[in-house]
Tab-separated table of C-alpha atoms in Angstrom:
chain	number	residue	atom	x	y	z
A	128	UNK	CA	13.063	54.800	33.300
A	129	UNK	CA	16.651	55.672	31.724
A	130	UNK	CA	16.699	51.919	30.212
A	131	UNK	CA	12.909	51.986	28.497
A	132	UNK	CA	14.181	55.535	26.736
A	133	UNK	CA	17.907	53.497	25.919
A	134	UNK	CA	15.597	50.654	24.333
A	135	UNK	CA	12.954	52.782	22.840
A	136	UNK	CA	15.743	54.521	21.353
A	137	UNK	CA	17.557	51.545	19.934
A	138	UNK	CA	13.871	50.244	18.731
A	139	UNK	CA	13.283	53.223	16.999
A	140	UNK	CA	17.116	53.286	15.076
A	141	UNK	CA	15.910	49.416	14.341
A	142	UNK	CA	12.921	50.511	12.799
A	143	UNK	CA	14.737	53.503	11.106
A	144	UNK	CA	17.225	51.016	9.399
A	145	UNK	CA	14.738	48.313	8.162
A	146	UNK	CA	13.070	51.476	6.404
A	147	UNK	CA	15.949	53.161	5.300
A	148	UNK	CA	17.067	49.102	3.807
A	149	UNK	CA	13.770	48.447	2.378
A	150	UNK	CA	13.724	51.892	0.286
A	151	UNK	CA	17.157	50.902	-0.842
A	152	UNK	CA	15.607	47.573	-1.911
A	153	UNK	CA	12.706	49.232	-3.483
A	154	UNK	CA	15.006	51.197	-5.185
A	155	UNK	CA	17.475	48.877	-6.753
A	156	UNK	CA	14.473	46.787	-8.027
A	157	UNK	CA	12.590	49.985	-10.013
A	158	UNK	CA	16.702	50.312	-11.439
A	159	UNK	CA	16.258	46.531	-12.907
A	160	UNK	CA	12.784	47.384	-13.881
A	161	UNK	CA	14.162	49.928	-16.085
A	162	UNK	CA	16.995	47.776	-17.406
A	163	UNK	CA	14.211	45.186	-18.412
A	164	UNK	CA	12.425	47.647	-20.434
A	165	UNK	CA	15.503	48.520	-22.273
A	166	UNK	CA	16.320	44.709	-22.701
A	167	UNK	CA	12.876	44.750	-23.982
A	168	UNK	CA	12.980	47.570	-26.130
A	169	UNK	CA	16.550	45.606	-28.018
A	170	UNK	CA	14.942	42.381	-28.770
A	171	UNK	CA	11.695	43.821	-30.303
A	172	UNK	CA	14.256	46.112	-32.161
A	173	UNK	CA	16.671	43.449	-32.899
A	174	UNK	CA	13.956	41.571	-34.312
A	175	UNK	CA	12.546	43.630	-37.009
A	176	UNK	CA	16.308	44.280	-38.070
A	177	UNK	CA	16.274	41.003	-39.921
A	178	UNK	CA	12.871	41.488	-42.000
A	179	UNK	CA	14.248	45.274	-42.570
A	180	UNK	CA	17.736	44.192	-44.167
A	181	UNK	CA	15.802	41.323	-46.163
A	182	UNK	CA	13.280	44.129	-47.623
A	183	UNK	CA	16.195	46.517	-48.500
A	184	UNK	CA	18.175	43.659	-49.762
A	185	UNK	CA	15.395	42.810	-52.560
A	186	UNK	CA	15.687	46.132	-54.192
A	187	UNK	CA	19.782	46.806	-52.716
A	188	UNK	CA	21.349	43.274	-53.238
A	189	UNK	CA	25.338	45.101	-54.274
A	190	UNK	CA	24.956	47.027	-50.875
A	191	UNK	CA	26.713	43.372	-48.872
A	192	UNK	CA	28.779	45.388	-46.799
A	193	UNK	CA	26.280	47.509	-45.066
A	194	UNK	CA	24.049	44.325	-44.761
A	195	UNK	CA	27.038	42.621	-43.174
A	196	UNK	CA	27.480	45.337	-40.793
A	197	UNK	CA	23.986	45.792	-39.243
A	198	UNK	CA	24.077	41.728	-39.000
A	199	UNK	CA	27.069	42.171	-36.769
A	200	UNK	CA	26.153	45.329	-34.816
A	201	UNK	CA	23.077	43.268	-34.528
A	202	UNK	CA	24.914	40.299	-32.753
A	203	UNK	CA	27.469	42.241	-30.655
A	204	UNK	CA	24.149	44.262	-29.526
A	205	UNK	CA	22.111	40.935	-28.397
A	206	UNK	CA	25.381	39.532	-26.577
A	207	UNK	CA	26.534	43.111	-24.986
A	208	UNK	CA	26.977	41.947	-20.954
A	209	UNK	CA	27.123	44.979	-18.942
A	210	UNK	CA	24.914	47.982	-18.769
A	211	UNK	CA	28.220	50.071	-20.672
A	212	UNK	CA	29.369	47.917	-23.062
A	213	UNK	CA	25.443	47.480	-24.348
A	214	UNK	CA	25.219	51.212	-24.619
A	215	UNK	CA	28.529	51.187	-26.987
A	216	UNK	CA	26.740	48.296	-29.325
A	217	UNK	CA	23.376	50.377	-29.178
A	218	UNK	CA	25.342	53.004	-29.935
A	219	UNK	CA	27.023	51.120	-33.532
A	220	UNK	CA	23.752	49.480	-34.395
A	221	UNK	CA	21.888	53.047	-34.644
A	222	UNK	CA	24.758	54.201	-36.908
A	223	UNK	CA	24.654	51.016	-38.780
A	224	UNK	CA	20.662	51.470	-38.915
A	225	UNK	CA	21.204	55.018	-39.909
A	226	UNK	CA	23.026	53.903	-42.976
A	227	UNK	CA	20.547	50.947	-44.128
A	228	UNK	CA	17.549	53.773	-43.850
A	229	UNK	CA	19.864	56.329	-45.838
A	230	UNK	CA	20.386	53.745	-48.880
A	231	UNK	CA	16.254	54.403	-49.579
A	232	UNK	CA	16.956	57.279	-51.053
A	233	UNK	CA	18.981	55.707	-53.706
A	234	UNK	CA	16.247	53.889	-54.263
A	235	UNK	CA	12.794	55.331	-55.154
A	236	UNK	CA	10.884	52.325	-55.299
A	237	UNK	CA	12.153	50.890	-52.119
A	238	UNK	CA	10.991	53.725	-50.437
A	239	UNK	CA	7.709	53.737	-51.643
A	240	UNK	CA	7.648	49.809	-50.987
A	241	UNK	CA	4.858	49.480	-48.006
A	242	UNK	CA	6.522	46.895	-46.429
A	243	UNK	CA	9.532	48.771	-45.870
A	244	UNK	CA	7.509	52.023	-44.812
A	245	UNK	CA	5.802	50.075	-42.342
A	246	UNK	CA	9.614	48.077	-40.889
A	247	UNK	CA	10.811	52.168	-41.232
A	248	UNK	CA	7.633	53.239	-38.817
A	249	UNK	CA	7.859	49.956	-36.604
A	250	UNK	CA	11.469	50.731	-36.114
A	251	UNK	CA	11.388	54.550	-35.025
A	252	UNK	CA	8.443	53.225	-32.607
A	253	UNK	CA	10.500	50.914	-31.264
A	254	UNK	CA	13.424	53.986	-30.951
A	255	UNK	CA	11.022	56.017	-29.273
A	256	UNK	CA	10.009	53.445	-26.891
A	257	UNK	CA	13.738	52.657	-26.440
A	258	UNK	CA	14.215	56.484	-25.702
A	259	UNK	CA	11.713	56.615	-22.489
A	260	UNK	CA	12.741	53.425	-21.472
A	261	UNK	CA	16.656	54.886	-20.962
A	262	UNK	CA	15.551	58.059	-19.360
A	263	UNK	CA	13.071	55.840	-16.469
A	264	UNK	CA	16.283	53.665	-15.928
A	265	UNK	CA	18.281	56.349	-15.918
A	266	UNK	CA	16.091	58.223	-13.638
A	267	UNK	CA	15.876	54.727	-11.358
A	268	UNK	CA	19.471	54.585	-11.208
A	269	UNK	CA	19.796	58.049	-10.272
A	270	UNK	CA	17.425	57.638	-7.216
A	271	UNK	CA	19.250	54.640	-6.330
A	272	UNK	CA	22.601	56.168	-6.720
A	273	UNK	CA	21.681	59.394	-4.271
A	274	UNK	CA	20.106	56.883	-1.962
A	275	UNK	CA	23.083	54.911	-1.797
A	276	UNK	CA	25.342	57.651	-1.239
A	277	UNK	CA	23.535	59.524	0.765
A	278	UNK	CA	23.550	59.707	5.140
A	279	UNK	CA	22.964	57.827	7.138
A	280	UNK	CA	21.634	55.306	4.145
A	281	UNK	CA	24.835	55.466	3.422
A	282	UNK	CA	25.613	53.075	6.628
A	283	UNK	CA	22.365	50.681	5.307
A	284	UNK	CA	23.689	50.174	2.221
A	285	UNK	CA	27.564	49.297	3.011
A	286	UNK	CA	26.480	47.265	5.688
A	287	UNK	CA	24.327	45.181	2.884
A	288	UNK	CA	26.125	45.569	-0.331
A	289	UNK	CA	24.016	48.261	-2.151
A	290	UNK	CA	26.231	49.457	-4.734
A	291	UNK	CA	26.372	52.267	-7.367
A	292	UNK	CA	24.601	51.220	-11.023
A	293	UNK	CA	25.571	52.801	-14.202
A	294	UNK	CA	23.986	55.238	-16.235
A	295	UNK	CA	23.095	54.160	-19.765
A	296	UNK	CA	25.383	56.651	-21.390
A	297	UNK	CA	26.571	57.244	-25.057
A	298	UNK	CA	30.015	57.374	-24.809
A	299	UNK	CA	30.986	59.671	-27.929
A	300	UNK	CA	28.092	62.422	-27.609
A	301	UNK	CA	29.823	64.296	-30.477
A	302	UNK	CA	29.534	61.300	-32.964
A	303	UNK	CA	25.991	60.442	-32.346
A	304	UNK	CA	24.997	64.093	-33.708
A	305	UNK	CA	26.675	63.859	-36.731
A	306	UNK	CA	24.759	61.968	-39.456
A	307	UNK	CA	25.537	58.827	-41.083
A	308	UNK	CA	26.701	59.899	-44.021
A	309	UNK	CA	26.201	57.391	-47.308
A	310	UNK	CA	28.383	57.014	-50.251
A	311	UNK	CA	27.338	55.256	-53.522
């Protein structure tokens, strides 16, 4: 009798860990979902960043040097590796954004060009949609985080490699609320 309660016991703590690994799995995954929806969110935005600068450019040519800087914001955004370092270049391109919007109001007839209107709209969708798709990954990472570093999942995930993921963070909070400011 003692042995069937020993091995319905151990059965039970077998079950108990393929659950406990499986939500940990389940977990990690809904993390990368969220990471692909940012990834998403960067290429749609990183690809109306070229038809912007050209529109701005047409009535703007002598502005170069803010043209030159969203180009390379733009490019150290699209080849940012890690989940940090992409926040940083996110981070520069919005300034860098923030100052090509700004020079339309140098410019009357740029801003009441409907091509640009409609980049301007496109591109504070895509912000927005960029927005919710930080806070679900940051939510998924949170979940996976307290999962992970939680008992007796814990156990589970050292045993299999689970590991911590980073929140998509700006790193200079006081910067990002000050406005781009635009001399001319």
């Amino acid at each position: 009798m003692t042995t069937w309660i020993v091995l319905a016991l151990i059965v039970a703590a077998a079950f108990y860990a393929v659950s406990l690994y499986n939500n940990l799995v389940a977990k990690r995954n809904l993390a990368h979902e969220g990471w692909s929806g940012i990834d998403v969110q960067l290429k749609r935005r990183a690809d109306l960043i070229p038809n912007l600068v050209e529109t701005v450019k047409g009535y703007a040519a002598h502005e170069k040097g803010i043209f030159e800087d969203v180009a390379a914001k733009r490019a150290a955004s699209m080849n940012a590796g890690d989940v940090k370092s992409q926040a940083a270049a996110d981070q520069a391109l919005s300034g860098a954004l923030g100052r090509l919007i700004a020079i339309s109001e140098a410019y009357p007839d740029l801003k009441a060009d409907a091509n640009f209107r409609e980049l301007q709209a496109q591109l504070a969708s895509v912000e927005d949609e960029m927005q919710m798709a930080r806070r679900y990954y940051n939510g998924t990472v949170r979940d996976l985080n307290t999962a992970i570093q939680t008992f007796p999942a814990v156990l589970v995930a050292n045993m299999f490699g689970f590991h911590s993921e980073a929140f998509y963070e700006i790193e200079d909070r006081a910067a990002a609320q000050i406005p781009p400011k635009v001399s001319f």
